Short mmCIF file of C-alpha atoms in Angstrom, two decimals:
data_model
loop_
_atom_site.label_atom_id
_atom_site.label_comp_id
_atom_site.label_asym_id
_atom_site.label_seq_id
_atom_site.Cartn_x
_atom_site.Cartn_y
_atom_site.Cartn_z
CA UNK A 246 163.13 -16.58 86.69
CA UNK A 247 164.96 -13.61 85.49
CA UNK A 248 167.67 -16.30 84.53
CA UNK A 249 165.70 -18.91 83.18
CA UNK A 250 164.14 -16.01 80.70
CA UNK A 251 167.79 -14.40 79.90
CA UNK A 252 169.19 -18.16 78.92
CA UNK A 253 165.80 -18.80 76.89
CA UNK A 254 166.82 -14.97 74.93
CA UNK A 255 170.20 -15.92 75.03
CA UNK A 256 169.35 -19.15 73.14
CA UNK A 257 166.60 -18.04 70.75
CA UNK A 258 169.49 -15.31 69.92
CA UNK A 259 171.95 -17.61 68.89
CA UNK A 260 169.74 -19.59 67.25
CA UNK A 261 168.58 -16.33 65.39
CA UNK A 262 172.32 -15.59 64.59
CA UNK A 263 172.94 -19.04 63.67
CA UNK A 264 170.48 -18.80 61.22
CA UNK A 265 171.11 -15.85 59.88
CA UNK A 266 174.70 -16.73 59.48
CA UNK A 267 173.48 -19.99 57.77
CA UNK A 268 171.19 -17.69 55.15
CA UNK A 269 173.94 -15.01 54.77
CA UNK A 270 176.46 -18.26 54.32
CA UNK A 271 173.95 -19.78 51.21
CA UNK A 272 173.44 -16.38 49.52
CA UNK A 273 177.28 -16.27 49.81
CA UNK A 274 177.85 -19.60 48.07
CA UNK A 275 175.17 -18.88 45.48
CA UNK A 276 176.61 -15.60 45.39
CA UNK A 277 179.85 -17.34 44.69
CA UNK A 278 178.25 -19.80 42.12
CA UNK A 279 176.79 -17.35 40.19
CA UNK A 280 180.23 -15.40 39.36
CA UNK A 281 181.44 -18.60 38.86
CA UNK A 282 179.32 -19.24 36.00
CA UNK A 283 178.17 -15.48 35.02
CA UNK A 284 180.48 -15.53 31.60
CA UNK A 285 180.64 -17.71 28.60
CA UNK A 286 184.59 -18.36 27.50
CA UNK A 287 182.88 -20.15 24.66
CA UNK A 288 181.33 -17.72 22.62
CA UNK A 289 183.03 -14.62 21.02
CA UNK A 290 181.21 -11.91 22.23
CA UNK A 291 180.30 -8.48 21.28
CA UNK A 292 178.55 -6.54 24.52
CA UNK A 293 175.41 -5.34 23.90
CA UNK A 294 175.18 -1.55 23.90
CA UNK A 295 172.59 -0.20 26.33
CA UNK A 296 170.07 0.73 24.10
CA UNK A 297 169.97 -2.44 22.94
CA UNK A 298 169.60 -3.63 26.73
CA UNK A 299 166.26 -1.86 26.77
CA UNK A 300 164.76 -3.17 23.45
CA UNK A 301 165.75 -6.64 24.42
CA UNK A 302 164.26 -5.70 27.88
CA UNK A 303 160.79 -4.56 26.33
CA UNK A 304 160.81 -7.59 23.39
CA UNK A 305 161.21 -10.27 26.19
CA UNK A 306 158.31 -8.51 28.53
CA UNK A 307 155.37 -11.19 29.04
CA UNK A 308 152.15 -10.48 27.13
CA UNK A 309 149.27 -8.64 28.75
CA UNK A 310 147.19 -9.03 25.70
CA UNK A 311 145.92 -12.83 24.29
CA UNK A 312 143.74 -11.62 21.88
CA UNK A 313 146.35 -11.41 19.29
CA UNK A 314 150.23 -12.88 18.79
CA UNK A 315 153.32 -10.99 19.78
CA UNK A 316 155.29 -9.51 17.41
CA UNK A 317 157.88 -12.24 15.86
CA UNK A 318 156.12 -15.16 17.52
CA UNK A 319 155.70 -17.23 14.63
CA UNK A 320 159.72 -17.26 14.53
CA UNK A 321 160.27 -19.43 17.07
CA UNK A 322 164.28 -19.21 16.23
CA UNK A 323 164.28 -15.93 15.03
CA UNK A 324 166.05 -15.17 11.49
CA UNK A 325 167.43 -19.01 11.95
CA UNK A 326 163.40 -20.28 11.69
CA UNK A 327 162.44 -22.46 9.12
CA UNK A 328 159.17 -23.04 7.30
CA UNK A 329 157.28 -26.10 8.27
CA UNK A 330 158.24 -29.49 6.08
CA UNK A 331 155.00 -31.05 6.15
CA UNK A 332 157.37 -34.86 6.44
CA UNK A 333 159.54 -36.35 8.64
CA UNK A 334 162.31 -33.94 8.08
CA UNK A 335 160.92 -31.50 9.99
CA UNK A 336 163.66 -31.07 12.37
CA UNK A 337 166.56 -31.70 9.83
CA UNK A 338 167.02 -28.50 8.20
CA UNK A 339 169.62 -25.71 8.54
CA UNK A 340 169.41 -22.54 10.21
CA UNK A 341 167.61 -20.11 7.14
CA UNK A 342 170.10 -17.65 7.75
CA UNK A 343 173.12 -20.12 7.66
CA UNK A 344 176.28 -18.69 5.37
CA UNK A 345 176.65 -20.21 1.94
CA UNK A 346 179.79 -21.54 2.96
CA UNK A 347 178.32 -23.10 6.44
CA UNK A 348 176.23 -25.24 3.96
CA UNK A 349 178.51 -27.71 2.57
CA UNK A 350 180.14 -28.11 6.57
CA UNK A 351 176.87 -28.76 7.76
CA UNK A 352 176.12 -30.89 5.21
CA UNK A 353 179.22 -33.11 5.93
CA UNK A 354 178.24 -32.76 9.76
CA UNK A 355 175.60 -34.76 9.14
CA UNK A 356 177.41 -37.31 7.40
CA UNK A 357 179.38 -37.60 10.30
CA UNK A 358 176.12 -37.47 12.03
CA UNK A 359 174.23 -40.78 10.45
CA UNK A 360 177.74 -42.62 10.06
CA UNK A 361 177.40 -46.08 11.33
CA UNK A 362 180.66 -47.07 12.94
CA UNK A 363 182.21 -50.71 12.42
CA UNK A 364 184.05 -52.40 14.84
CA UNK A 365 188.07 -52.76 14.89
CA UNK A 366 190.03 -53.90 12.77
CA UNK A 367 188.47 -53.33 9.23
CA UNK A 368 189.71 -51.82 5.87
CA UNK A 369 187.01 -48.94 6.59
CA UNK A 370 189.54 -47.13 8.81
CA UNK A 371 187.59 -44.01 8.99
CA UNK A 372 184.64 -45.93 10.30
CA UNK A 373 186.21 -48.08 13.01
CA UNK A 374 186.51 -48.08 16.65
CA UNK A 375 183.01 -48.87 17.60
CA UNK A 376 182.45 -49.91 21.12
CA UNK A 377 183.51 -52.51 22.06
CA UNK A 378 181.01 -51.24 24.58
CA UNK A 379 177.70 -49.69 22.99
CA UNK A 380 174.10 -48.49 22.82
CA UNK A 381 174.10 -47.61 19.22
CA UNK A 382 176.09 -47.26 16.07
CA UNK A 383 175.52 -43.60 15.14
CA UNK A 384 174.20 -41.11 16.66
CA UNK A 385 171.24 -40.66 14.91
CA UNK A 386 169.97 -44.44 16.21
CA UNK A 387 169.18 -42.37 18.56
CA UNK A 388 168.06 -39.10 17.33
CA UNK A 389 165.74 -40.09 14.77
CA UNK A 390 165.85 -38.08 12.08
CA UNK A 391 167.07 -35.60 14.85
CA UNK A 392 163.85 -35.62 16.88
CA UNK A 393 162.36 -37.31 20.22
CA UNK A 394 163.65 -41.01 21.21
CA UNK A 395 161.26 -43.55 23.02
CA UNK A 396 161.43 -46.64 25.37
CA UNK A 397 161.33 -50.09 23.66
CA UNK A 398 157.87 -51.21 22.24
CA UNK A 399 158.26 -54.24 24.68
CA UNK A 400 160.78 -56.40 26.84
CA UNK A 401 161.24 -57.93 23.21
CA UNK A 402 162.05 -54.45 21.92
CA UNK A 403 165.90 -53.17 22.15
CA UNK A 404 166.51 -49.91 23.66
CA UNK A 405 168.27 -47.82 21.17
CA UNK A 406 167.36 -44.21 21.80
CA UNK A 407 166.87 -45.13 25.16
CA UNK A 408 169.25 -45.26 27.72
CA UNK A 409 170.29 -46.17 31.18
CA UNK A 410 172.85 -43.95 33.26
CA UNK A 411 174.22 -45.30 36.64
CA UNK A 412 175.83 -43.97 39.76
CA UNK A 413 176.63 -44.06 43.24
CA UNK A 414 175.92 -41.09 45.03
CA UNK A 415 178.96 -40.12 47.46
CA UNK A 416 180.70 -36.99 49.41
CA UNK A 417 184.01 -37.72 47.52
CA UNK A 418 184.81 -35.79 44.82
CA UNK A 419 188.07 -33.48 43.85
CA UNK A 420 185.59 -30.59 42.19
CA UNK A 421 184.15 -29.62 45.68
CA UNK A 422 186.83 -27.06 46.01
CA UNK A 423 185.96 -26.12 43.23
CA UNK A 424 182.25 -26.15 42.33
CA UNK A 425 180.83 -25.98 46.55
CA UNK A 426 177.54 -27.16 45.37
CA UNK A 427 178.54 -29.71 43.39
CA UNK A 428 177.17 -33.51 44.36
CA UNK A 429 179.42 -36.29 43.65
CA UNK A 430 178.70 -39.53 41.86
CA UNK A 431 181.50 -42.23 41.45
CA UNK A 432 180.94 -44.66 38.78
CA UNK A 433 179.73 -48.42 39.29
CA UNK A 434 183.21 -50.66 39.43
CA UNK A 435 182.16 -53.02 37.31
CA UNK A 436 179.52 -51.11 34.62
CA UNK A 437 181.14 -47.75 34.68
CA UNK A 438 178.54 -44.50 34.17
CA UNK A 439 175.89 -46.05 31.59
CA UNK A 440 174.51 -49.57 30.77
CA UNK A 441 175.45 -50.62 27.29
CA UNK A 442 173.09 -53.07 26.47
CA UNK A 443 175.03 -53.61 22.87
CA UNK A 444 178.42 -55.04 22.47
CA UNK A 445 181.32 -56.03 18.78
CA UNK A 446 181.31 -59.22 18.68
CA UNK A 447 183.43 -61.84 21.27
CA UNK A 448 182.29 -59.26 23.37
CA UNK A 449 179.21 -59.23 26.12
CA UNK A 450 176.97 -56.66 26.48
CA UNK A 451 175.91 -54.98 30.02
CA UNK A 452 172.38 -55.62 30.74
CA UNK A 453 169.49 -55.29 28.74
CA UNK A 454 166.32 -52.36 30.25
CA UNK A 455 163.42 -54.24 31.30
CA UNK A 456 160.32 -52.16 31.82
CA UNK A 457 157.01 -52.78 33.22
CA UNK A 458 154.27 -50.24 33.72
CA UNK A 459 151.44 -49.19 36.45
CA UNK A 460 148.05 -47.56 35.05
CA UNK A 461 147.52 -44.73 37.19
CA UNK A 462 143.47 -43.06 37.05
CA UNK A 463 143.50 -39.24 37.34
CA UNK A 464 140.12 -37.42 37.79
CA UNK A 465 139.62 -34.36 35.70
CA UNK A 466 137.53 -31.79 36.05
CA UNK A 467 134.53 -32.06 33.45
CA UNK A 468 134.37 -35.56 34.13
CA UNK A 469 137.09 -36.74 31.96
CA UNK A 470 139.80 -39.05 33.38
CA UNK A 471 143.35 -39.38 32.45
CA UNK A 472 145.78 -42.28 32.88
CA UNK A 473 149.34 -42.17 33.11
CA UNK A 474 151.92 -45.22 33.06
CA UNK A 475 154.04 -45.53 36.00
CA UNK A 476 157.36 -47.77 34.62
CA UNK A 477 159.60 -49.56 36.88
CA UNK A 478 163.00 -50.17 35.29
CA UNK A 479 165.13 -53.70 35.83
CA UNK A 480 168.33 -54.65 34.69
CA UNK A 481 168.26 -57.96 33.45
CA UNK A 482 170.89 -60.73 32.41
CA UNK A 483 173.72 -58.33 33.88
CA UNK A 484 177.49 -59.61 31.93
CA UNK A 485 179.97 -58.20 34.37
CA UNK A 486 178.70 -59.62 37.56
CA UNK A 487 176.25 -57.21 40.34
CA UNK A 488 175.68 -53.92 39.89
CA UNK A 489 176.65 -52.09 43.43
CA UNK A 490 173.83 -52.29 46.10
CA UNK A 491 173.74 -48.20 46.50
CA UNK A 492 173.52 -47.88 42.22
CA UNK A 493 170.72 -45.20 40.99
CA UNK A 494 169.76 -45.46 37.86
CA UNK A 495 168.38 -42.76 35.70
CA UNK A 496 166.61 -44.04 32.07
CA UNK A 497 166.72 -41.28 28.99
CA UNK A 498 165.38 -41.04 26.16
CA UNK A 499 167.27 -38.79 23.55
CA UNK A 500 165.83 -35.30 23.23
CA UNK A 501 165.62 -33.68 19.84
CA UNK A 502 168.38 -31.68 18.51
CA UNK A 503 166.65 -28.43 16.71
CA UNK A 504 167.61 -25.16 18.58
CA UNK A 505 170.93 -26.04 20.54
CA UNK A 506 173.05 -23.25 18.57
CA UNK A 507 170.61 -21.18 20.10
CA UNK A 508 170.19 -22.42 23.40
CA UNK A 509 173.78 -22.15 23.55
CA UNK A 510 174.12 -18.16 22.83
CA UNK A 511 171.77 -17.34 25.37
CA UNK A 512 173.63 -14.86 27.76
CA UNK A 513 174.62 -16.82 31.22
CA UNK A 514 173.17 -13.36 32.98
CA UNK A 515 169.88 -13.49 31.56
CA UNK A 516 169.21 -17.34 32.61
CA UNK A 517 170.64 -16.63 35.76
CA UNK A 518 168.53 -13.29 36.32
CA UNK A 519 165.35 -15.96 36.32
CA UNK A 520 167.15 -17.75 39.14
CA UNK A 521 165.40 -17.35 42.32
CA UNK A 522 167.52 -20.44 44.68
CA UNK A 523 165.94 -19.49 47.33
CA UNK A 524 162.23 -18.14 46.18
CA UNK A 525 162.23 -14.89 47.20
CA UNK A 526 159.34 -13.92 45.46
CA UNK A 527 157.50 -16.65 47.08
CA UNK A 528 155.77 -18.05 44.40
CA UNK A 529 156.62 -21.45 45.06
CA UNK A 530 159.53 -21.21 42.04
CA UNK A 531 163.00 -21.59 43.02
CA UNK A 532 165.14 -22.07 39.96
CA UNK A 533 168.37 -23.29 40.37
CA UNK A 534 171.29 -23.26 37.78
CA UNK A 535 173.42 -26.21 37.24
CA UNK A 536 177.42 -26.06 37.84
CA UNK A 537 179.53 -28.15 36.02
CA UNK A 538 182.92 -29.01 35.33
CA UNK A 539 183.87 -28.24 31.66
CA UNK A 540 186.53 -30.28 30.45
CA UNK A 541 186.92 -27.91 27.43
CA UNK A 542 187.72 -24.84 29.52
CA UNK A 543 188.70 -26.61 32.82
CA UNK A 544 186.83 -24.08 34.77
CA UNK A 545 182.97 -24.57 36.53
CA UNK A 546 180.55 -23.05 33.75
CA UNK A 547 176.70 -23.09 33.18
CA UNK A 548 175.38 -26.51 32.54
CA UNK A 549 172.78 -25.52 29.10
CA UNK A 550 172.33 -29.51 27.70
CA UNK A 551 171.25 -32.80 28.44
CA UNK A 552 168.15 -33.67 30.93
CA UNK A 553 169.58 -32.34 33.80
CA UNK A 554 172.21 -29.46 32.08
CA UNK A 555 175.23 -31.81 33.00
CA UNK A 556 177.54 -30.23 29.99
CA UNK A 557 178.00 -26.76 29.38
CA UNK A 558 178.80 -26.83 25.20
CA UNK A 559 177.61 -28.31 22.22
CA UNK A 560 181.21 -29.93 21.75
CA UNK A 561 181.53 -31.17 24.72
CA UNK A 562 177.83 -32.95 24.83
CA UNK A 563 178.83 -34.41 21.17
CA UNK A 564 182.08 -35.99 22.48
CA UNK A 565 180.62 -37.19 25.96
CA UNK A 566 178.47 -38.73 23.38
CA UNK A 567 180.88 -40.44 21.65
CA UNK A 568 182.88 -41.82 23.78
CA UNK A 569 179.69 -43.09 26.09
CA UNK A 570 177.16 -44.20 23.77
CA UNK A 571 179.15 -45.52 20.74
CA UNK A 572 182.71 -46.33 22.26
CA UNK A 573 184.36 -43.28 19.88
CA UNK A 574 187.28 -41.76 21.16
CA UNK A 575 188.09 -38.13 20.70
CA UNK A 576 190.28 -35.55 21.26
CA UNK A 577 188.31 -34.38 24.28
CA UNK A 578 187.60 -37.79 25.69
CA UNK A 579 190.94 -39.84 24.52
CA UNK A 580 190.16 -43.36 25.28
CA UNK A 581 189.65 -45.58 23.15
CA UNK A 582 187.65 -48.08 24.82
CA UNK A 583 184.76 -45.60 26.00
CA UNK A 584 182.86 -46.32 29.19
CA UNK A 585 184.73 -49.54 29.77
CA UNK A 586 185.74 -50.51 33.42
CA UNK A 587 189.13 -51.76 34.72
CA UNK A 588 187.47 -55.66 35.61
CA UNK A 589 186.05 -55.52 31.83
CA UNK A 590 189.35 -56.98 30.95
CA UNK A 591 188.77 -58.24 27.25
CA UNK A 592 187.10 -54.74 26.59
CA UNK A 593 189.88 -52.93 27.89
CA UNK A 594 192.11 -55.13 25.89
CA UNK A 595 190.28 -55.27 22.74
CA UNK A 596 191.43 -53.98 19.02
CA UNK A 597 190.53 -49.91 19.22
CA UNK A 598 190.52 -47.71 16.04
CA UNK A 599 192.83 -44.65 17.57
CA UNK A 600 196.17 -46.66 15.80
CA UNK A 601 196.17 -44.50 12.30
CA UNK A 602 196.72 -40.96 11.29
CA UNK A 603 193.32 -39.60 13.01
CA UNK A 604 195.08 -40.10 16.07
CA UNK A 605 191.21 -40.81 18.00
CA UNK A 606 188.65 -42.92 16.44
CA UNK A 607 187.17 -39.22 15.52
CA UNK A 608 189.48 -36.25 15.08
CA UNK A 609 189.13 -32.91 16.04
CA UNK A 610 188.03 -31.96 12.35
CA UNK A 611 185.18 -34.71 12.41
CA UNK A 612 184.29 -33.35 16.00
CA UNK A 613 184.36 -28.88 15.08
CA UNK A 614 182.05 -30.72 11.86
CA UNK A 615 179.74 -32.46 14.54
CA UNK A 616 179.05 -29.69 16.60
CA UNK A 617 178.79 -27.35 13.91
CA UNK A 618 176.02 -29.48 12.55
CA UNK A 619 174.19 -29.66 15.55
CA UNK A 620 174.61 -25.86 16.52
CA UNK A 621 172.75 -25.23 13.11
CA UNK A 622 169.44 -27.63 13.17
CA UNK A 623 167.11 -25.04 12.72
CA UNK A 624 163.84 -24.68 14.51
CA UNK A 625 160.59 -24.78 12.06
CA UNK A 626 158.29 -21.74 12.01
CA UNK A 627 155.33 -21.29 14.85
CA UNK A 628 151.82 -22.79 13.42
CA UNK A 629 148.57 -21.18 13.94
CA UNK A 630 149.76 -18.14 15.98
CA UNK A 631 146.63 -16.03 15.25
CA UNK A 632 143.94 -18.93 15.96
CA UNK A 633 141.17 -17.81 18.93
CA UNK A 634 141.96 -21.43 20.40
CA UNK A 635 145.86 -21.08 20.55
CA UNK A 636 145.61 -17.87 21.94
CA UNK A 637 143.56 -18.78 24.83
CA UNK A 638 145.33 -21.57 25.53
CA UNK A 639 148.46 -19.26 25.60
CA UNK A 640 146.79 -17.36 27.86
CA UNK A 641 146.03 -20.62 29.75
CA UNK A 642 149.74 -21.52 29.67
CA UNK A 643 150.47 -17.96 31.34
CA UNK A 644 147.96 -17.42 34.08
CA UNK A 645 148.51 -21.24 35.11
CA UNK A 646 152.10 -20.39 36.11
CA UNK A 647 153.56 -22.97 32.98
CA UNK A 648 155.81 -19.87 32.26
CA UNK A 649 157.40 -19.34 35.28
CA UNK A 650 159.75 -21.79 34.19
CA UNK A 651 159.18 -22.52 30.55
CA UNK A 652 160.03 -18.89 29.92
CA UNK A 653 158.95 -18.39 26.38
CA UNK A 654 161.60 -16.09 25.29
CA UNK A 655 165.20 -15.39 25.26
CA UNK A 656 167.77 -12.44 22.69
CA UNK A 657 171.14 -14.04 22.31
CA UNK A 658 174.52 -12.80 22.25
CA UNK A 659 175.90 -10.45 19.35
CA UNK A 660 178.41 -12.74 18.25
CA UNK A 661 180.90 -12.00 15.94
CA UNK A 662 181.73 -15.32 14.35
CA UNK A 663 178.57 -17.13 14.44
CA UNK A 664 176.23 -15.26 12.47
CA UNK A 665 173.27 -17.67 12.46
CA UNK A 666 172.70 -17.46 16.29
CA UNK A 667 173.92 -13.76 16.86
CA UNK A 668 171.22 -11.58 18.12
CA UNK A 669 168.23 -13.60 17.30
CA UNK A 670 165.01 -13.14 19.20
CA UNK A 671 163.68 -17.02 19.84
CA UNK A 672 160.76 -18.23 21.96
CA UNK A 673 162.27 -21.57 23.47
CA UNK A 674 159.71 -21.91 26.16
CA UNK A 675 162.34 -23.09 28.65
CA UNK A 676 164.44 -21.00 31.50
CA UNK A 677 167.31 -23.55 31.08
CA UNK A 678 167.25 -23.97 34.77
CA UNK A 679 167.18 -27.24 36.93
CA UNK A 680 163.78 -27.62 38.99
CA UNK A 681 162.73 -29.92 41.45
CA UNK A 682 160.25 -32.20 39.90
CA UNK A 683 158.80 -34.65 43.13
CA UNK A 684 159.52 -37.82 43.68
CA UNK A 685 156.82 -39.46 40.68
CA UNK A 686 159.46 -38.36 38.21
CA UNK A 687 162.99 -38.61 40.41
CA UNK A 688 165.22 -40.67 39.78
CA UNK A 689 167.99 -40.46 42.60
CA UNK A 690 170.72 -40.03 40.56
CA UNK A 691 172.54 -36.75 41.24
CA UNK A 692 174.18 -34.70 37.90
CA UNK A 693 176.95 -31.60 38.81
CA UNK A 694 174.60 -29.69 41.27
CA UNK A 695 171.50 -31.28 40.26
CA UNK A 696 169.73 -33.57 43.08
CA UNK A 697 168.12 -36.88 42.18
CA UNK A 698 164.90 -34.72 41.59
CA UNK A 699 165.82 -31.93 39.77
CA UNK A 700 165.93 -31.64 35.67
CA UNK A 701 166.49 -29.13 34.00
CA UNK A 702 163.26 -27.17 32.15
CA UNK A 703 162.90 -28.78 28.60
CA UNK A 704 162.43 -26.18 25.64
CA UNK A 705 158.97 -26.83 24.32
CA UNK A 706 159.81 -25.47 20.34
CA UNK A 707 158.57 -27.79 17.89
CA UNK A 708 157.32 -30.20 20.38
CA UNK A 709 153.94 -30.32 18.18
CA UNK A 710 156.03 -31.64 15.46
CA UNK A 711 157.07 -34.47 17.72
CA UNK A 712 154.60 -37.04 16.25
CA UNK A 713 155.47 -35.77 12.43
CA UNK A 714 158.84 -36.09 13.10
CA UNK A 715 159.61 -39.58 15.30
CA UNK A 716 156.09 -41.20 15.03
CA UNK A 717 155.06 -40.92 18.46
CA UNK A 718 154.25 -38.98 21.15
CA UNK A 719 156.35 -40.27 24.16
CA UNK A 720 157.40 -37.60 26.62
CA UNK A 721 159.57 -36.84 29.48
CA UNK A 722 162.98 -37.83 30.69
CA UNK A 723 161.91 -41.56 30.00
CA UNK A 724 159.11 -41.46 27.33
CA UNK A 725 156.65 -42.20 29.84
CA UNK A 726 153.76 -39.69 29.18
CA UNK A 727 151.95 -40.88 25.67
CA UNK A 728 150.23 -37.99 25.27
CA UNK A 729 151.23 -33.87 25.90
CA UNK A 730 148.22 -33.98 29.06
CA UNK A 731 149.93 -36.70 30.60
CA UNK A 732 153.41 -34.46 30.31
CA UNK A 733 151.87 -32.44 32.48
CA UNK A 734 149.97 -34.57 34.58
CA UNK A 735 153.12 -35.84 36.17
CA UNK A 736 154.87 -32.72 37.36
CA UNK A 737 155.24 -32.79 40.78
CA UNK A 738 157.24 -31.04 42.86
CA UNK A 739 157.83 -27.21 42.85
CA UNK A 740 155.28 -27.85 39.94
CA UNK A 741 152.08 -29.40 41.53
CA UNK A 742 150.37 -26.32 41.74
CA UNK A 743 150.47 -25.72 38.42
CA UNK A 744 149.96 -29.50 37.59
CA UNK A 745 146.92 -29.01 39.83
CA UNK A 746 145.39 -26.00 38.53
CA UNK A 747 145.16 -28.09 34.77
CA UNK A 748 143.55 -30.71 36.36
CA UNK A 749 140.58 -28.21 37.42
CA UNK A 750 140.35 -26.68 34.27
CA UNK A 751 137.03 -26.57 32.49
CA UNK A 752 138.25 -29.66 29.43
CA UNK A 753 137.69 -26.44 26.87
CA UNK A 754 140.14 -24.59 28.48
CA UNK A 755 142.38 -28.02 28.70
CA UNK A 756 141.55 -28.30 25.44
CA UNK A 757 143.14 -25.04 24.20
CA UNK A 758 146.15 -25.27 26.52
CA UNK A 759 146.68 -28.19 25.02
CA UNK A 760 146.13 -27.09 20.97
CA UNK A 761 148.83 -24.06 22.08
CA UNK A 762 151.70 -26.67 22.91
CA UNK A 763 150.68 -28.59 19.66
CA UNK A 764 151.59 -25.02 17.82
CA UNK A 765 154.73 -24.32 19.30
#
């Protein structure tokens, strides 16, 4: 009996030791990952003083009083904030504080962002190189008026502004040695990493996206009922044979473009300060940073951009989109055939636009101008910040826990060469971290350190102007939500308690919450 008891204690002790070791190992791994991404090599930083750090701590503290607006709350983008235009150009203005000499670069960058690329060979040498496979002929075809994309209206409509990322989850990756949390995927051998549903003359498009919806009824407190539409996706008319049986598909609409430069200037350490991968504070929220490989800096970096924070900088995000979405090569991604695979022989062998003095189909000067333009699309000013219903909605937003992920404010780095983004108190309403959003929103496709059910918290600034700019109110990664309330009701996983709390609100409090969101 004593021997049995001793063995039990031995086994129990071993289990505790092993568990402690795993917890310690996990902590060490996170510490390793955090130390890798706790710097910002893409920025020229002037270090903060201790006095500044104390001012920032005070300026970004959660409010205790909801009877009046917080100081500077209406200036969503700090000194870069612009006045609200009452037309569809509200997201297309340069930063308010942009220097005079920067305005020309902004407008030239706008021209490149709107430029329609043509197939090769062409007499318009500066504009050729399209495809051969592509999703759109210009950046602005998806980021319509620099705003949010949308799913096709029906299956006879094209899918421009919604694209289908694809991949096969795998254990094999060269990045496992550099990024321990990296979740590898490999491209489909026939179709690559993205479905291009358009092609130049003489080439076959890869497939068309077919969507069907199932309506789901959601009862709400107070006798109200909301309807959600659950999408199902099918790739039809495949042009290059069957897809791999294990391929995962991830439909994604183009996000809005405003405020990207300010998000890029948030100190990585301030973002990581909100991470809680083990939920140490027991609030049910465990935000994690995405750790991605930067092809620009050849090192692991904090992922900031894209729906799963898969890209570390605006320049890398833009170069990736040029390559995969339009088929345009750049110095960072010089392959002239874009996402064409080695099995797509005609696509690889087709004429390209990289044979003139540009070297690549868009050169570094062009990429710098597009990056500058994307960095300086300004955030419009908040509306109605002192409206009693908006203030009540802000209180509901905070007390229901929405602000746990949709972090209201940050202060950007002090920068020596980017006065537009330097040392600004901003209100993006995102923690820039990954959160498990549950099976309802999962796509099953890992990206960097993000799992198939994790998404980066979307910034909410400007969300109330979506209909004015984009002509619709489609939200979430695939545009399935037709209203802000529907978007909230799709939240699951870590956000399930907050979603459930919203369903139990009195109708007038739920209306106030929506009115607050519409003011952002």
